[in-house]
Coordinates of C-alpha atoms in Angstrom, one line a residue:
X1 CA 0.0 0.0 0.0
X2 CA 2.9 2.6 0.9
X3 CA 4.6 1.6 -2.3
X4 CA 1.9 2.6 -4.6
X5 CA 0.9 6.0 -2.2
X6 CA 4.7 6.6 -3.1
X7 CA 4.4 5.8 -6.9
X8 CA 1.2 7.8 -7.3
X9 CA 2.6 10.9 -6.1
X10 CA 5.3 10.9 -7.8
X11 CA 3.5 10.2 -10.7
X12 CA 1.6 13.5 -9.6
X13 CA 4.9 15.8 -9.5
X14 CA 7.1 14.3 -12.4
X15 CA 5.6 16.8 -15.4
X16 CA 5.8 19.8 -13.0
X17 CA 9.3 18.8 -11.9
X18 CA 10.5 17.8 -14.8
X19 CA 9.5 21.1 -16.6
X20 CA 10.7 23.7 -14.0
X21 CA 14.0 21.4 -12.8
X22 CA 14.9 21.4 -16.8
X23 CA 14.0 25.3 -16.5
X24 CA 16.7 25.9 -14.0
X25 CA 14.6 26.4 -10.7
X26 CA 16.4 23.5 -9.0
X27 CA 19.3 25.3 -7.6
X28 CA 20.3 23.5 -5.2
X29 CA 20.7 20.5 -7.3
X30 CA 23.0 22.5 -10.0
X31 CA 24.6 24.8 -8.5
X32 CA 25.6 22.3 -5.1
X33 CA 24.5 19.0 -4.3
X34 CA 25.0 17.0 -7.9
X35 CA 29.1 19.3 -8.4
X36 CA 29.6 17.5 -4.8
X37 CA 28.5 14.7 -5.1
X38 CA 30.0 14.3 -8.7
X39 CA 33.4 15.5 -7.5
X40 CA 33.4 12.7 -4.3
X41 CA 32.3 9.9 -7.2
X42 CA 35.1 7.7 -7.9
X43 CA 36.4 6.8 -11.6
X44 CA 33.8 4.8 -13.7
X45 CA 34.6 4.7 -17.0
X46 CA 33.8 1.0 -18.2
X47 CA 32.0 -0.4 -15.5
X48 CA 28.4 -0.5 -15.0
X49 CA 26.3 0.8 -12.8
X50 CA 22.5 1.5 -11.5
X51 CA 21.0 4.6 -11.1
X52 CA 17.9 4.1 -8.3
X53 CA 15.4 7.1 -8.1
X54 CA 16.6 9.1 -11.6
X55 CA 14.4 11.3 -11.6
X56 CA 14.2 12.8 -15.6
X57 CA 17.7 11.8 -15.9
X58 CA 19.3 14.7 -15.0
X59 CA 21.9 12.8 -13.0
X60 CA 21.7 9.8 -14.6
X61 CA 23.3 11.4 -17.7
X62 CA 26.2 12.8 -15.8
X63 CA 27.1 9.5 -15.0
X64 CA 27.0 8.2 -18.7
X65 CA 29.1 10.8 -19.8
X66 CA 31.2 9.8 -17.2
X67 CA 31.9 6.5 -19.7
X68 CA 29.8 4.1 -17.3
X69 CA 27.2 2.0 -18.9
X70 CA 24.0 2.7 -16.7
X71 CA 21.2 1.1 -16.2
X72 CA 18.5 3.8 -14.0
X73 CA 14.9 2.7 -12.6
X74 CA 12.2 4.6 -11.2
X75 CA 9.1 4.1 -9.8
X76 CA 7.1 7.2 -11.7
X77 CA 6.7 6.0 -15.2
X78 CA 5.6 9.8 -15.7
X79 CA 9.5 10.2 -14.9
X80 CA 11.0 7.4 -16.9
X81 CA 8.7 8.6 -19.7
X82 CA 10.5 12.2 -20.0
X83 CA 13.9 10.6 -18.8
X84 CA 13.7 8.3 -22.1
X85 CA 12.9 10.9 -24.3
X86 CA 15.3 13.6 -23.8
X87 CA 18.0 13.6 -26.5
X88 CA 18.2 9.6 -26.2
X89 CA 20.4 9.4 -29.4
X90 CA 22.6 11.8 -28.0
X91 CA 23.3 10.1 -24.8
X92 CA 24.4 6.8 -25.1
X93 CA 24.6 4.0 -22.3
X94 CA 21.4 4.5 -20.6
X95 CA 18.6 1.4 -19.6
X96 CA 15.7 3.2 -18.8
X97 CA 13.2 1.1 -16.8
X98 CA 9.9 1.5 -14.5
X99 CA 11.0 -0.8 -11.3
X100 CA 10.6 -0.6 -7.6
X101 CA 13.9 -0.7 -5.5
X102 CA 12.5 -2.5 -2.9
X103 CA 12.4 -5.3 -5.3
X104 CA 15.1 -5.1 -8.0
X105 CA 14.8 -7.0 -11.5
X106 CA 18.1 -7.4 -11.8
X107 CA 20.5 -10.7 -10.6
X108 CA 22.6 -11.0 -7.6
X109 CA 26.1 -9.0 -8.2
X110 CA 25.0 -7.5 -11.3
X111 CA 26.8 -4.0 -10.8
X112 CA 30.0 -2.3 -10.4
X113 CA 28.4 0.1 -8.7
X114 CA 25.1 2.3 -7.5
X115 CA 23.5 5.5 -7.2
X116 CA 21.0 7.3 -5.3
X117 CA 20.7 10.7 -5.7
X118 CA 18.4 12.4 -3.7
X119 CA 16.0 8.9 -3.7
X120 CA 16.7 7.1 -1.0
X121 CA 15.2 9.3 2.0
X122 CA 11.9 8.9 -0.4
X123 CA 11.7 5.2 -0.4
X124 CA 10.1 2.9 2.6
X125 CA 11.6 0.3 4.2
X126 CA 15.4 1.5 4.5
X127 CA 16.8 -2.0 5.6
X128 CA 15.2 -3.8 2.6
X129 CA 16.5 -1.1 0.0
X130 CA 20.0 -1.3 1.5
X131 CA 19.6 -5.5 1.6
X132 CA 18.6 -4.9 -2.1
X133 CA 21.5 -2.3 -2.8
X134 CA 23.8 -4.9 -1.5
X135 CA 22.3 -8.1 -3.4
X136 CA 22.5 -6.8 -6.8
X137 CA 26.3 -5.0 -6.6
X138 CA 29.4 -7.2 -7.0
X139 CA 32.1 -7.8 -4.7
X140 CA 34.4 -4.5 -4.2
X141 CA 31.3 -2.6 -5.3
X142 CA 30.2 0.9 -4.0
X143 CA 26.8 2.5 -3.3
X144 CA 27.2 6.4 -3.6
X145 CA 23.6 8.2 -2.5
X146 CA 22.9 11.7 -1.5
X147 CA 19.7 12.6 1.1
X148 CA 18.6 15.4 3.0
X149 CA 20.6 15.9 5.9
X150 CA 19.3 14.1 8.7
X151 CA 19.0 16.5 10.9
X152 CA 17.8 18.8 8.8
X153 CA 15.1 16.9 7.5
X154 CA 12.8 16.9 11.0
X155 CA 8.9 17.2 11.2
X156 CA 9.2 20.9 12.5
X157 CA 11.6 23.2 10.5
X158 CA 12.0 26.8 9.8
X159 CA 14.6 28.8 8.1
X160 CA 15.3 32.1 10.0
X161 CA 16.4 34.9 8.1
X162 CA 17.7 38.7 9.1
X163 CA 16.4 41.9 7.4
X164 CA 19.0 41.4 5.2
X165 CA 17.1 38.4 3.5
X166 CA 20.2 36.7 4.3
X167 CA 19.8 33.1 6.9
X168 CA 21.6 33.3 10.1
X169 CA 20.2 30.0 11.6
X170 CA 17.8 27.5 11.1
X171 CA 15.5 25.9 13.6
X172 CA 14.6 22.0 13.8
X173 CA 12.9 20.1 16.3
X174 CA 11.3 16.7 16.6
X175 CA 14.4 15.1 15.3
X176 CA 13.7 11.8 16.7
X177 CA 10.4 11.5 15.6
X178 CA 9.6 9.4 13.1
X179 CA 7.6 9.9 10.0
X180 CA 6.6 7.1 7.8
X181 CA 4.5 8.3 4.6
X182 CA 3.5 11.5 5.9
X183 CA 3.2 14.1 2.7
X184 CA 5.4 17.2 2.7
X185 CA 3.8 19.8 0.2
X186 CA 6.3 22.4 -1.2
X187 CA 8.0 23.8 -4.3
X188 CA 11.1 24.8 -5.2
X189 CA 11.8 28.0 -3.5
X190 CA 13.2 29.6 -6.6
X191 CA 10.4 30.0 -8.7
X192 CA 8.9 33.3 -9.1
X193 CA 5.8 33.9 -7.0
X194 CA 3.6 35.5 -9.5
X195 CA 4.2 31.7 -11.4
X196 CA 3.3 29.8 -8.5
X197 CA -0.3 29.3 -9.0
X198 CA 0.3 28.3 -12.2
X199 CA 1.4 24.6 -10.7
X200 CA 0.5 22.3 -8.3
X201 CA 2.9 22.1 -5.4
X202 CA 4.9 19.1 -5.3
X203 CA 3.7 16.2 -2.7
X204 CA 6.5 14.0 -0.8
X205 CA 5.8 11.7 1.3
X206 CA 8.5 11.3 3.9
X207 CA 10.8 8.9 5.5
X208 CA 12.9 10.7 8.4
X209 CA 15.5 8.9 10.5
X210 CA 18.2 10.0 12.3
X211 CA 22.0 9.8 11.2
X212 CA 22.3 7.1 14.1
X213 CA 19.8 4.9 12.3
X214 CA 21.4 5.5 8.8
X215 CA 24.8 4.4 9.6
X216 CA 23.7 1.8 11.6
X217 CA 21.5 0.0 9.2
X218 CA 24.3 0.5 6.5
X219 CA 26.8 -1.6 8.8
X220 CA 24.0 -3.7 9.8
X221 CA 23.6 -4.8 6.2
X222 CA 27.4 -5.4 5.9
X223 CA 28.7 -2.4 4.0
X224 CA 32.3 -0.4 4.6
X225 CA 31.5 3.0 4.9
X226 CA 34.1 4.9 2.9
X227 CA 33.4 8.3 2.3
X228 CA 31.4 10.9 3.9
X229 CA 30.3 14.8 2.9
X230 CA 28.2 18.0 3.9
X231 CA 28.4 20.1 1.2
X232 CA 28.4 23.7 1.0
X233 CA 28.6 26.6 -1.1
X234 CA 31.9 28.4 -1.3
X235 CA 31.4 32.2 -1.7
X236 CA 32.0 32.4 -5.5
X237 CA 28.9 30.0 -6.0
X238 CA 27.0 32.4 -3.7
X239 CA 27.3 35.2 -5.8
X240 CA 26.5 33.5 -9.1
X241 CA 23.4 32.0 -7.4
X242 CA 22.1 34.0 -4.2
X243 CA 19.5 31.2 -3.5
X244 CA 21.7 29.0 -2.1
X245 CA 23.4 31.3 0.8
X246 CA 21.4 29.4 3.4
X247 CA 23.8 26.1 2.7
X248 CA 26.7 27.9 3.9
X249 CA 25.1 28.4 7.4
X250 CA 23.6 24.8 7.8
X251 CA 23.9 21.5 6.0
X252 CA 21.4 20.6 3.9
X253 CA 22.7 17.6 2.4
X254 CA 24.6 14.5 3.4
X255 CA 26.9 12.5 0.9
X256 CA 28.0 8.4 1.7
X257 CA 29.8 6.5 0.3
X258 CA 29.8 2.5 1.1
X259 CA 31.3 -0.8 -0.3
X260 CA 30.2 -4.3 -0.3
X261 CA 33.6 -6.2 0.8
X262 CA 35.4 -8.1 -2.1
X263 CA 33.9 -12.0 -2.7

């Protein structure tokens, strides 16, 4: 039942979201959290890899023109539809496919690697998308997934800002409360308000847990945790995009890096 609640909302946002994230309004995807999380990525040209959650492809084609052969899954055929057709003879590489990650069609050490990239705090059932992450990749394999930063990512939340418009802090609460499937409704902030009635707001439902649980349930599962990042803006990308100021003062996003221990 939570799977399909998932799959129909996302369904719901993917031609808004594609349309406004191609339009630029996702700033904090281009201008921060895909350059990090790009520049932490190891080499892989040659191997092969699966992208879980892509979205429109955004990311997923950064990692084919990386030289990696990628297979991506969603579980929005509204997304795999626009993924699929955007330049597909120009970006080579690329298995586009409608799948659930809590039950991958694909064999037991299939891939060199994984991606999540800004997916896995949207799917249920953690443990069993980690057990699946950890089926499918081959001995010496790495997982590399970006999410909203635990403790950032809390039932109550408010940004606090001076006179200047500029943040100085940012208040959370609840952090150990869990939400399981609760929607968040929201846009991105970027987009002009005089436009905003012109779309639905997006609606997420949500899967919090704390850091604790997250690196606990990856060890639990049997991965080496390699690699860790909290990206933030340095100055210069402040001043080409203003939006994004608030990421200097708090962290937004959290980067891992795992691997499955050679066979």
């Amino acid at each position: 039942m939570i799977t399909e609640k998932v799959r129909a909302c996302w369904n719901k946002n993917a031609d808004t979201w594609t349309l406004l994230a191609r339009a630029g309004y996702d700033v904090y995807r281009d201008f921060l959290n895909t350059p990090a999380f790009m520049k932490m990525l190891p080499p892989i040209e040659g191997l092969v890899g699966l992208d879980i959650g892509c979205g429109e492809g955004e990311n997923t084609r950064k990692l084919a023109a990386r030289g990696a052969k990628v297979h991506a899954i969603d579980i929005s055929h509204t997304f795999v539809k626009h993924a699929k057709a955007y330049s597909p003879d120009d970006i080579p590489d690329i298995n586009y496919a409608v799948a659930n990650a809590l039950q991958l069609p694909f064999a037991d050490s299939a891939f060199d690697f994984v991606t999540g990239i800004m997916s896995f705090m949207d799917i249920p059932k953690t443990d069993l998308l980690l057990s699946e992450v950890f089926r499918v990749l081959r001995g010496n394999g790495f997982c590399q997934f970006s999410i909203t930063h635990p403790f950032l990512d809390t039932p109550h939340h408010k940004n606090l800002r001076g006179d200047d418009g500029l943040t100085y802090a940012y208040e959370v609460g609840r952090y150990f409360e869990k939400l399981d499937g609760e929607i968040s409704e929201w846009i991105f902030s970027t987009l002009p308000s005089e436009q905003r009635e012109k779309f639905d707001m997006f609606q997420v439902p949500r899967f919090t847990h704390t850091l604790s649980q997250w690196f606990t349930t990856l060890l639990e599962t049997g991965f080496v945790i390699e690699a860790v990042g909290e990206p933030y803006p340095d100055d210069d990308t402040v001043r080409r995009c203003p939006a994004v100021q608030d990421a200097q003062i708090v962290p937004y996003f959290l980067h891992v890096r795992v691997r499955k221990p050679g066979e």
